[in-house]
CSV table of C-alpha atoms and ligand atoms in Angstrom, one decimal:
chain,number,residue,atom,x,y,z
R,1,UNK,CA,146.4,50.4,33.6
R,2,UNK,CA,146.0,50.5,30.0
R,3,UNK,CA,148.5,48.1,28.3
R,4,UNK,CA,150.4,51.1,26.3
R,5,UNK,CA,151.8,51.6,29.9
R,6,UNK,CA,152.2,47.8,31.3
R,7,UNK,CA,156.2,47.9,30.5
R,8,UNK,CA,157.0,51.6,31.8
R,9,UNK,CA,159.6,52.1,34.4
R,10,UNK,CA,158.7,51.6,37.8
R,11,UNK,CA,160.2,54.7,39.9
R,12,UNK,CA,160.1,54.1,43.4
R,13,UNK,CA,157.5,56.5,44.1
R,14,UNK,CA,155.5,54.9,41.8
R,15,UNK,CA,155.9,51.5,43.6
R,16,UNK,CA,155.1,52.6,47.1
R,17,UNK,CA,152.1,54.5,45.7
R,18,UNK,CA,150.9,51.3,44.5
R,19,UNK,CA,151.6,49.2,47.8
R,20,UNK,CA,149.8,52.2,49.5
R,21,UNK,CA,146.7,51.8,47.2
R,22,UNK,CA,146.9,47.9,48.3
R,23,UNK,CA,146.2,49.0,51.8
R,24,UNK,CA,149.9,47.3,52.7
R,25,UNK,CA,151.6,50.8,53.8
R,26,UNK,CA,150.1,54.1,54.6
R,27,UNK,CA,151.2,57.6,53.5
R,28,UNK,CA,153.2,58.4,56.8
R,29,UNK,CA,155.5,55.2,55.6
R,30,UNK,CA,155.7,55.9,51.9
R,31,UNK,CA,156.8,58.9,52.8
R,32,UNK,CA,159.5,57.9,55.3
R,33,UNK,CA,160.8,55.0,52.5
R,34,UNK,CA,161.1,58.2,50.3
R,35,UNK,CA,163.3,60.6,52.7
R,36,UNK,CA,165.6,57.6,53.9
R,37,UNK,CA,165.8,56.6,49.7
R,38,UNK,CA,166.8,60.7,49.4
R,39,UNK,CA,169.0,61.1,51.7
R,40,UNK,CA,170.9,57.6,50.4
R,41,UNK,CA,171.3,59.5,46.9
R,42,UNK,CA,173.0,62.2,48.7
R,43,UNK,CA,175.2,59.8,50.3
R,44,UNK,CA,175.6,58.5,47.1
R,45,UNK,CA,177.0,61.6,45.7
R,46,UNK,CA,179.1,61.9,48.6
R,47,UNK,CA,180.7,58.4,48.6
R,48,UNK,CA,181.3,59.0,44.8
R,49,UNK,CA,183.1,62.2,45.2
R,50,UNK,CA,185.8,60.0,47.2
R,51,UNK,CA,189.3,62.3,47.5
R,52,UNK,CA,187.5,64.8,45.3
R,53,UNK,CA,185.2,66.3,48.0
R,54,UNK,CA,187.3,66.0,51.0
R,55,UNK,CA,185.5,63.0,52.4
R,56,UNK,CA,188.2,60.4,52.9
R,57,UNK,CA,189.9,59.2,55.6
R,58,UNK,CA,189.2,59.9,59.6
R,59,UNK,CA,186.9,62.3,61.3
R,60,UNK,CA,188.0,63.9,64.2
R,61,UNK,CA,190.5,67.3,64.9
R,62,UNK,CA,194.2,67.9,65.8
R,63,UNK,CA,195.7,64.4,64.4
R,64,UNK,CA,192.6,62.7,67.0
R,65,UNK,CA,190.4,60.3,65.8
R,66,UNK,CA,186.6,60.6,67.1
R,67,UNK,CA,185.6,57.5,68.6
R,68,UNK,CA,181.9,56.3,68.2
R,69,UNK,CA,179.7,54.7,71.0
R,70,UNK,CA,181.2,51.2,69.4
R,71,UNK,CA,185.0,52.2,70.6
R,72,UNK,CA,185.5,52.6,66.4
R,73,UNK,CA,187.4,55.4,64.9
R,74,UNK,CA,184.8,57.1,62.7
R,75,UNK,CA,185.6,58.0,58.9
R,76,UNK,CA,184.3,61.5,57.5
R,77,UNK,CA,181.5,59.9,55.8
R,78,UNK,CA,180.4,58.0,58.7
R,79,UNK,CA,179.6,61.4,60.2
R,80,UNK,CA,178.6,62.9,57.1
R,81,UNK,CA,176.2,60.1,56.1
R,82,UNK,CA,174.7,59.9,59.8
R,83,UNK,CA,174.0,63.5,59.5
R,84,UNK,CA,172.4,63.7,55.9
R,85,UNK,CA,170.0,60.8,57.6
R,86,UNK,CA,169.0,62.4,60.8
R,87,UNK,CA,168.8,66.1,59.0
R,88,UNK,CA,166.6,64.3,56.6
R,89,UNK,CA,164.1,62.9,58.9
R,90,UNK,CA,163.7,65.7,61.3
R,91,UNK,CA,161.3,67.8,60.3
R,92,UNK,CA,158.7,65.3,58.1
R,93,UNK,CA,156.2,64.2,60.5
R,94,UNK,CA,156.5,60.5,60.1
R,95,UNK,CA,159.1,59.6,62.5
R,96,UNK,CA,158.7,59.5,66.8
R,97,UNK,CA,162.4,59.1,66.8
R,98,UNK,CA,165.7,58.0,65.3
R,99,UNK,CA,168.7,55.8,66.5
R,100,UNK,CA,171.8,55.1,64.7
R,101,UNK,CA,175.1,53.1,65.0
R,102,UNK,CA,177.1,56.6,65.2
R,103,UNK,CA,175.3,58.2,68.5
R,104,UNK,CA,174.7,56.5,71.6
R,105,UNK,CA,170.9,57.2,72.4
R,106,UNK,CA,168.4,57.5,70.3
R,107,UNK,CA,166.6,61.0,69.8
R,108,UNK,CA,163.3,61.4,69.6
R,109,UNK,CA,162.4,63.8,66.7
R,110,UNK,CA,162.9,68.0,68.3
R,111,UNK,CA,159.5,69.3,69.5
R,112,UNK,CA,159.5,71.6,66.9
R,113,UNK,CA,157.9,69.5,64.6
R,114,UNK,CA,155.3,66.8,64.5
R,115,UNK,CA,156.0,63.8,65.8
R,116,UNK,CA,154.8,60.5,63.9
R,117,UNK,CA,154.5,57.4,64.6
R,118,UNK,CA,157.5,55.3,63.4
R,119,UNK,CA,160.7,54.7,64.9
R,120,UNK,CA,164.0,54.2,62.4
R,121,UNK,CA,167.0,52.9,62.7
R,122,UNK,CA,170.1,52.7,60.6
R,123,UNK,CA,173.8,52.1,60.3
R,124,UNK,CA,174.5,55.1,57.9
R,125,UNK,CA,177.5,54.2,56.3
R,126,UNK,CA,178.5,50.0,56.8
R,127,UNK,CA,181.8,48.7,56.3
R,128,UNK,CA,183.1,52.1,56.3
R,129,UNK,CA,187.0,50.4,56.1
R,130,UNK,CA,186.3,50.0,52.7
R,131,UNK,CA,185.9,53.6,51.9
R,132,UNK,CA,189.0,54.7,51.4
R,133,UNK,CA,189.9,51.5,49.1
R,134,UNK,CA,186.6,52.4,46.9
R,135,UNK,CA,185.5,49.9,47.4
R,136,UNK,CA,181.5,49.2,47.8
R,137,UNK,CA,180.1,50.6,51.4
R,138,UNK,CA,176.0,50.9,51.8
R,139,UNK,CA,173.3,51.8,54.6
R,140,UNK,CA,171.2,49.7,56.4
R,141,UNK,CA,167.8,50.7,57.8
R,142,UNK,CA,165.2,49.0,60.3
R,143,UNK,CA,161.5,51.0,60.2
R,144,UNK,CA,159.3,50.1,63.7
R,145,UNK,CA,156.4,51.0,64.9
R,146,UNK,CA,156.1,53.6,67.5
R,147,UNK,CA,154.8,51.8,71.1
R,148,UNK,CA,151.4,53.0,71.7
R,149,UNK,CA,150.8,55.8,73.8
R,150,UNK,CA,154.4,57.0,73.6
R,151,UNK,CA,154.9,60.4,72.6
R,152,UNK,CA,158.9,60.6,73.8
R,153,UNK,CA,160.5,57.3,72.7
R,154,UNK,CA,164.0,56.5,74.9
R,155,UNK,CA,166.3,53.6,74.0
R,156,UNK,CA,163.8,51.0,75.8
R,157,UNK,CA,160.9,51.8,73.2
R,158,UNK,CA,163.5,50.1,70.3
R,159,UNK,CA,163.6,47.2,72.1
R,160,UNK,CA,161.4,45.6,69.6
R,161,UNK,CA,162.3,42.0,67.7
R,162,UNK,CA,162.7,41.6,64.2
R,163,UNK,CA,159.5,40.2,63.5
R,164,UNK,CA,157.8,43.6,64.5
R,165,UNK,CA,160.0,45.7,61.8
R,166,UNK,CA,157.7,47.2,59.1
R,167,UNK,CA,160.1,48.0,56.4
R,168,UNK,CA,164.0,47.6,55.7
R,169,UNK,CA,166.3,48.2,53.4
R,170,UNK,CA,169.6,48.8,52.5
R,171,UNK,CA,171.7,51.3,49.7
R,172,UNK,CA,174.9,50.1,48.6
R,173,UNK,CA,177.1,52.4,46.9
R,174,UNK,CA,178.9,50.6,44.4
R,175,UNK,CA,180.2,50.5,40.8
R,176,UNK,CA,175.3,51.1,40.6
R,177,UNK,CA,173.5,53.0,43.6
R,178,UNK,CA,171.0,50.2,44.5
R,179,UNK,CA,168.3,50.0,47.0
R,180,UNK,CA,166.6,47.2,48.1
R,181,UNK,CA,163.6,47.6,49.8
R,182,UNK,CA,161.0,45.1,51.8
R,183,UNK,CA,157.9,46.5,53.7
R,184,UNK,CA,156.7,42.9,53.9
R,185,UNK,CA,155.7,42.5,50.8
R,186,UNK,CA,158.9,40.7,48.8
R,187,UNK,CA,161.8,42.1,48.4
R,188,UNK,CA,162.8,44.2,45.9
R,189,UNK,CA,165.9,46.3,43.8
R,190,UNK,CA,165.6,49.9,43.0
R,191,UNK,CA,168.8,51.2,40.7
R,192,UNK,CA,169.9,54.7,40.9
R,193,UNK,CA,169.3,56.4,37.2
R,194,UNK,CA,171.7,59.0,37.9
R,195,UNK,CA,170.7,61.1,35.0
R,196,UNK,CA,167.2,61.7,36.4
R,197,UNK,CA,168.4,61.1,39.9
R,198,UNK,CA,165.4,59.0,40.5
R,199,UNK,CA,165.2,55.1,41.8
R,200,UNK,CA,163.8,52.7,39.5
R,201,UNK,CA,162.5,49.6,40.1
R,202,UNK,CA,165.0,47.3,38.6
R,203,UNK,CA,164.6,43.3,39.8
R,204,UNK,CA,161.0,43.0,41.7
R,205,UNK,CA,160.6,39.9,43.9
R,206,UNK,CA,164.3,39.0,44.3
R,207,UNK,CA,164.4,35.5,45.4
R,208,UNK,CA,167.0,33.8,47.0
R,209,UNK,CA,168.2,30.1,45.5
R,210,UNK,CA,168.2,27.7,48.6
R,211,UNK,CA,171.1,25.5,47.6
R,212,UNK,CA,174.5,27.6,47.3
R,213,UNK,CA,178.5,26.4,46.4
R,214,UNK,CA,179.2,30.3,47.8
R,215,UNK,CA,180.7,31.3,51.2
R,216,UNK,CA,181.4,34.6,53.1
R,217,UNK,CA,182.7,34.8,56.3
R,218,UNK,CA,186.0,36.6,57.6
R,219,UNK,CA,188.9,33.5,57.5
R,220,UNK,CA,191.1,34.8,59.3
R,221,UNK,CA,189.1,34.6,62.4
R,222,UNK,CA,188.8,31.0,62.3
R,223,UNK,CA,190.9,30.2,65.1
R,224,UNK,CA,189.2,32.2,67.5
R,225,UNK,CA,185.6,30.2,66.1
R,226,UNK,CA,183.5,28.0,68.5
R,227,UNK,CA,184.1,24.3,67.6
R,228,UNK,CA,180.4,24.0,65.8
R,229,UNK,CA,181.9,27.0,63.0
R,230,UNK,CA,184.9,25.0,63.1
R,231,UNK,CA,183.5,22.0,62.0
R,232,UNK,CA,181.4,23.4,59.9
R,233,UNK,CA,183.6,25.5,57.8
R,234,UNK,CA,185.8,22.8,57.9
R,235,UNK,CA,183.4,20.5,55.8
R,236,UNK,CA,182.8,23.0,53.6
R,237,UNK,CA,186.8,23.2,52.9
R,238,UNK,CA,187.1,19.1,52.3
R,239,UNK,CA,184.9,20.3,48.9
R,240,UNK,CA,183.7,17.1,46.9
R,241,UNK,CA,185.6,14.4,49.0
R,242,UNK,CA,184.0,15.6,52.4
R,243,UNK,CA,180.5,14.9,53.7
R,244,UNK,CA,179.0,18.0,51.7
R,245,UNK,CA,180.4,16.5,48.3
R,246,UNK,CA,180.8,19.6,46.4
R,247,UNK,CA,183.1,22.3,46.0
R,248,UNK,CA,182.8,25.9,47.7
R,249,UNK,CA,184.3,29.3,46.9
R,250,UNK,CA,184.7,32.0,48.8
R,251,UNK,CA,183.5,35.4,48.9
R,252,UNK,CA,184.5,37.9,51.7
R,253,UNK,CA,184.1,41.7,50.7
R,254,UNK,CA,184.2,42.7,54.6
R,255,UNK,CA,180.9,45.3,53.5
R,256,UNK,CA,178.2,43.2,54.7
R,257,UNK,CA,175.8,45.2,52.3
R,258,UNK,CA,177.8,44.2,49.5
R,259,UNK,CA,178.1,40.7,50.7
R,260,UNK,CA,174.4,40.7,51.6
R,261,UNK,CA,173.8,42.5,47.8
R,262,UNK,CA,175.5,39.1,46.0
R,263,UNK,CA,173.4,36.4,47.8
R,264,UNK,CA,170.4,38.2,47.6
R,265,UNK,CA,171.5,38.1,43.8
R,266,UNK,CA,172.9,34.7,43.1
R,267,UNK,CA,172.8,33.0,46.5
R,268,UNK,CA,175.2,32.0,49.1
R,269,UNK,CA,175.7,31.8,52.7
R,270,UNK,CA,177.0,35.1,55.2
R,271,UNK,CA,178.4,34.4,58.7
R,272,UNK,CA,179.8,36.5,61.2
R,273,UNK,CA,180.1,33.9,63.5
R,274,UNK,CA,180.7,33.8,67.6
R,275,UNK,CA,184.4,34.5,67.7
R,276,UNK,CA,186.6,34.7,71.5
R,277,UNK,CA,187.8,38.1,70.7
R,278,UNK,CA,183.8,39.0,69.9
R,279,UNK,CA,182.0,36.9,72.3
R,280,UNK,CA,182.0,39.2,75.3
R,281,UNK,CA,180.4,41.4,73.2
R,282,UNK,CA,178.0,39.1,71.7
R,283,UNK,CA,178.9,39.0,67.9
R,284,UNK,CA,180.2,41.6,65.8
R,285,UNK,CA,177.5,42.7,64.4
R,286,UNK,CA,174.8,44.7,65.4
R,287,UNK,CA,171.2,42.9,66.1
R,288,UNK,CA,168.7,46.4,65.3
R,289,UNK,CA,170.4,47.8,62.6
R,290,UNK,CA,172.3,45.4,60.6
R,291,UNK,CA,171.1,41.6,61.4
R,292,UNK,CA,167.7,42.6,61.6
R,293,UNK,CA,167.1,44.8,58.8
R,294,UNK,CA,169.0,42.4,56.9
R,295,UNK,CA,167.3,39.0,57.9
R,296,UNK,CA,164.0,40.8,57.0
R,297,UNK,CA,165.4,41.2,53.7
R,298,UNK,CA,166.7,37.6,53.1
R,299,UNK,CA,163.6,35.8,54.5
R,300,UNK,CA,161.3,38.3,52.4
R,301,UNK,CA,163.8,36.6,49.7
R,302,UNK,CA,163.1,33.1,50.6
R,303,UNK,CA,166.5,32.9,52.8
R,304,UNK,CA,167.0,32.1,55.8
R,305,UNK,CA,168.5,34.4,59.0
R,306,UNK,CA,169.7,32.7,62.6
R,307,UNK,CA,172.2,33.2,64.9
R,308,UNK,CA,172.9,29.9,64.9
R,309,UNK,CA,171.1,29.0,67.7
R,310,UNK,CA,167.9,31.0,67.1
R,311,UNK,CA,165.5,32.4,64.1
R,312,UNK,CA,167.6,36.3,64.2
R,313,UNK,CA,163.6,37.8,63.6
R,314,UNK,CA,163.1,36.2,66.9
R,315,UNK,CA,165.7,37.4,69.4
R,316,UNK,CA,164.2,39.9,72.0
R,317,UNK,CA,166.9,42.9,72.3
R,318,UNK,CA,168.1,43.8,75.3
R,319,UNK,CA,170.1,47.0,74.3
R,320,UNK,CA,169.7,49.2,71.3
R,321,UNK,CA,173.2,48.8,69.9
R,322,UNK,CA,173.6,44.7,70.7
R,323,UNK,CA,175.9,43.0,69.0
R,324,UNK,CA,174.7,39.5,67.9
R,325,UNK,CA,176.6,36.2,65.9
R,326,UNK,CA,175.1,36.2,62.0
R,327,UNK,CA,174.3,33.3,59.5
R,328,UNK,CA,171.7,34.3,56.8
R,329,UNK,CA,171.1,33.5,53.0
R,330,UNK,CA,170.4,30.5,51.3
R,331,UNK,CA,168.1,28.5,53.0
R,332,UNK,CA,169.5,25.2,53.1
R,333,UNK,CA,173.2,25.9,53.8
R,334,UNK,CA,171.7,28.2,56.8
R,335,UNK,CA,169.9,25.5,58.0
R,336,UNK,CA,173.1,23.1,57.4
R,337,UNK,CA,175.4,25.3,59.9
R,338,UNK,CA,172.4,25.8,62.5
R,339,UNK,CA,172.3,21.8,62.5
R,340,UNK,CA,176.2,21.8,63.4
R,341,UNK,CA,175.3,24.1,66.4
R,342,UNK,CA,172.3,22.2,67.7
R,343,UNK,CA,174.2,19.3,67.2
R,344,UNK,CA,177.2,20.2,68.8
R,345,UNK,CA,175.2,21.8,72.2
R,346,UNK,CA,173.4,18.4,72.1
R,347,UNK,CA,176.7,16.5,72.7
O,401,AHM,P1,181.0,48.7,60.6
O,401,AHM,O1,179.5,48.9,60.8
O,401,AHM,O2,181.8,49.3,61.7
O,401,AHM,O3,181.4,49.1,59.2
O,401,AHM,O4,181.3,47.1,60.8
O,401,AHM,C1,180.5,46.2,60.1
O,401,AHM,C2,181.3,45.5,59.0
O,401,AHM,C3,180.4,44.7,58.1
O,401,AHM,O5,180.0,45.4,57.0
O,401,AHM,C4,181.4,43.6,57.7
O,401,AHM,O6,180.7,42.4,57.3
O,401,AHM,C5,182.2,43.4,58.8
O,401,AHM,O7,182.2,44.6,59.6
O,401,AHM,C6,183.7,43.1,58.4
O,401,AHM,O8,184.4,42.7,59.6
O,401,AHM,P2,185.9,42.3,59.5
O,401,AHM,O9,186.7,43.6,59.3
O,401,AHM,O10,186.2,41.7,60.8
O,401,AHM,O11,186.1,41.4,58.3
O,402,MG,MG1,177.9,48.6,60.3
């Protein structure tokens, strides 16, 4: 590169060409990362044409909400974006077969075209309660590898942990269009430039401070909390006159993509803890499509992801849409609440 062109833009495409000459992805990824970032600028355009393009409120027919595989009423966008991702991804080659919070199984890709060699998952539209309030709502993604000698992928070939994803990101759709990107090389920010509808690379290497005064975690749940998030949060709470000695604020935007978007910014910790209304279930939220992809993110960041118990990258999945309890961000204050659980089971 001659140095006339050392300070151009970055466009995405340009980036993942370059990690592909590094030998760190091949083409059939690059060009998966570039259908999953098109079809999140169509999103985009969707989520930003709010009341204007008919896209608010509940999907369903005849005054009837439809109900995803979850038991949660779906919005219009949640079936709009799920559909913009799958449409996307049929027909390019690189994929074996898709799963998403919004169906049930996964599909493997129609045999009317090639199949690849990559499995994706995503949650197409996250904290879809917010879309009506405009406020910021994103998608998470999880890329794995195809099991060897698997040319039909069911439910059971997800069943991969963390540690084997390839690439993740996630889009939020906020006051910017921003996607941020790992394929387990850093992590990194794309912004939308909406006048040239094209991703640019706008913060490479984000990295994740480990000490944090910053919070996020649903409050109103804290009765139903385990006594180690009790404790826990309740230190925090005591500020500079309890065993922390500092002061805490609190963040809680109930989009874990946006919440996920600030720590990976300016730090901070993000727990959706073990609650009694949630633990039959496991958690709230969902270990292969949102903890995962996520966790990725914040340790490619320098964070720190767990479950309180256990490194999240680690956990072997059972079922593809299993809900699991979150703690992830800055390194230190994760490593502070997983010492209140070992220490509590140890009593
Ligand atoms: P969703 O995938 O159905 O949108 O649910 C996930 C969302 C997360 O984005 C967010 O962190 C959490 O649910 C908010 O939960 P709560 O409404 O309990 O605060
Ligand atoms: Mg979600």
């Amino acid at each position: 590169m001659t140095d006339a062109h050392r300070n151009d833009p970055v466009s995405l495409t340009r980036y993942l060409i370059e990690e592909q000459r590094a030998g760190r992805i091949g083409p059939d990824l690059r060009l998966l990362i570039e259908v999953v970032a098109r079809a999140c600028k169509r999103i985009s355009i969707a989520v930003g044409k709010g009341a204007l393009g008919g896209v608010l409120g509940d999907a369903g027919s005849a005054g009837q909400a439809s109900i995803n595989v979850q038991g949660e009423a779906q919005k219009k966008l949640d079936v709009l974006s799920n559909e913009i991702l799958m449409e996307a991804n049929a027909w390019g080659g690189h994929l074996a077969g898709l799963a998403s919070e919004e169906m049930d199984h996964s599909q493997p890709i129609s045999g009317d075209y090639p199949r690849g060699s990559y499995l994706l998952l995503f949650d197409p539209l996250d904290g879809s309660s917010n879309i009506d309030v405009n406020v910021s709502v994103g998608t998470i993604f999880s890329v794995l590898r195809c099991p060897e000698g698997v040319v039909t992928p069911t439910d059971a070939d997800y069943l991969q942990p963390g540690t084997a994803q390839v690439a993740a990101g996630y889009c939020v759709y906020g006051p910017q269009t921003t996607l941020v990107l790992t394929v387990g090389n850093g992590t990194h920010a794309f912004t939308l430039d909406r006048e040239i509808g094209s991703f640019t690379l706008t913060t490479r290497g984000m990295r994740i401070p480990e000490e944090t005064k910053e919070f996020a975690v649903n409050m109103s749940n804290q009765r139903f909390w385990e006594p180690p998030m009790q404790a826990y949060v309740g230190d925090l709470l005591k500020g500079k006159e309890g065993p922390r000695g500092k002061d805490f604020n609190m963040r809680w935007i109930a989009s874990m993509v946006a919440d996920v978007h600030r720590l990976l910014t300016r730090g901070g910790i993000f727990s959706y803890p073990l609650d009694s209304k949630c633990a039959p279930k496991g958690g709230k939220l969902r270990l292969m499509y949102e903890a995962n992809p996520m966790s990725f993110l914040v340790e490619q960041a320098g964070g720190a992801a767990s479950t309180g118990r256990q490194r999240m990258l680690e956990v072997q999945p059972t079922a593809l849409h299993q809900r699991v309890p979150v703690f992830l961000g800055s390194r230190h204050e994760v490593e502070t609440a997983v010492k209140y659980h070992a220490d509590h089971d140890a009593a």
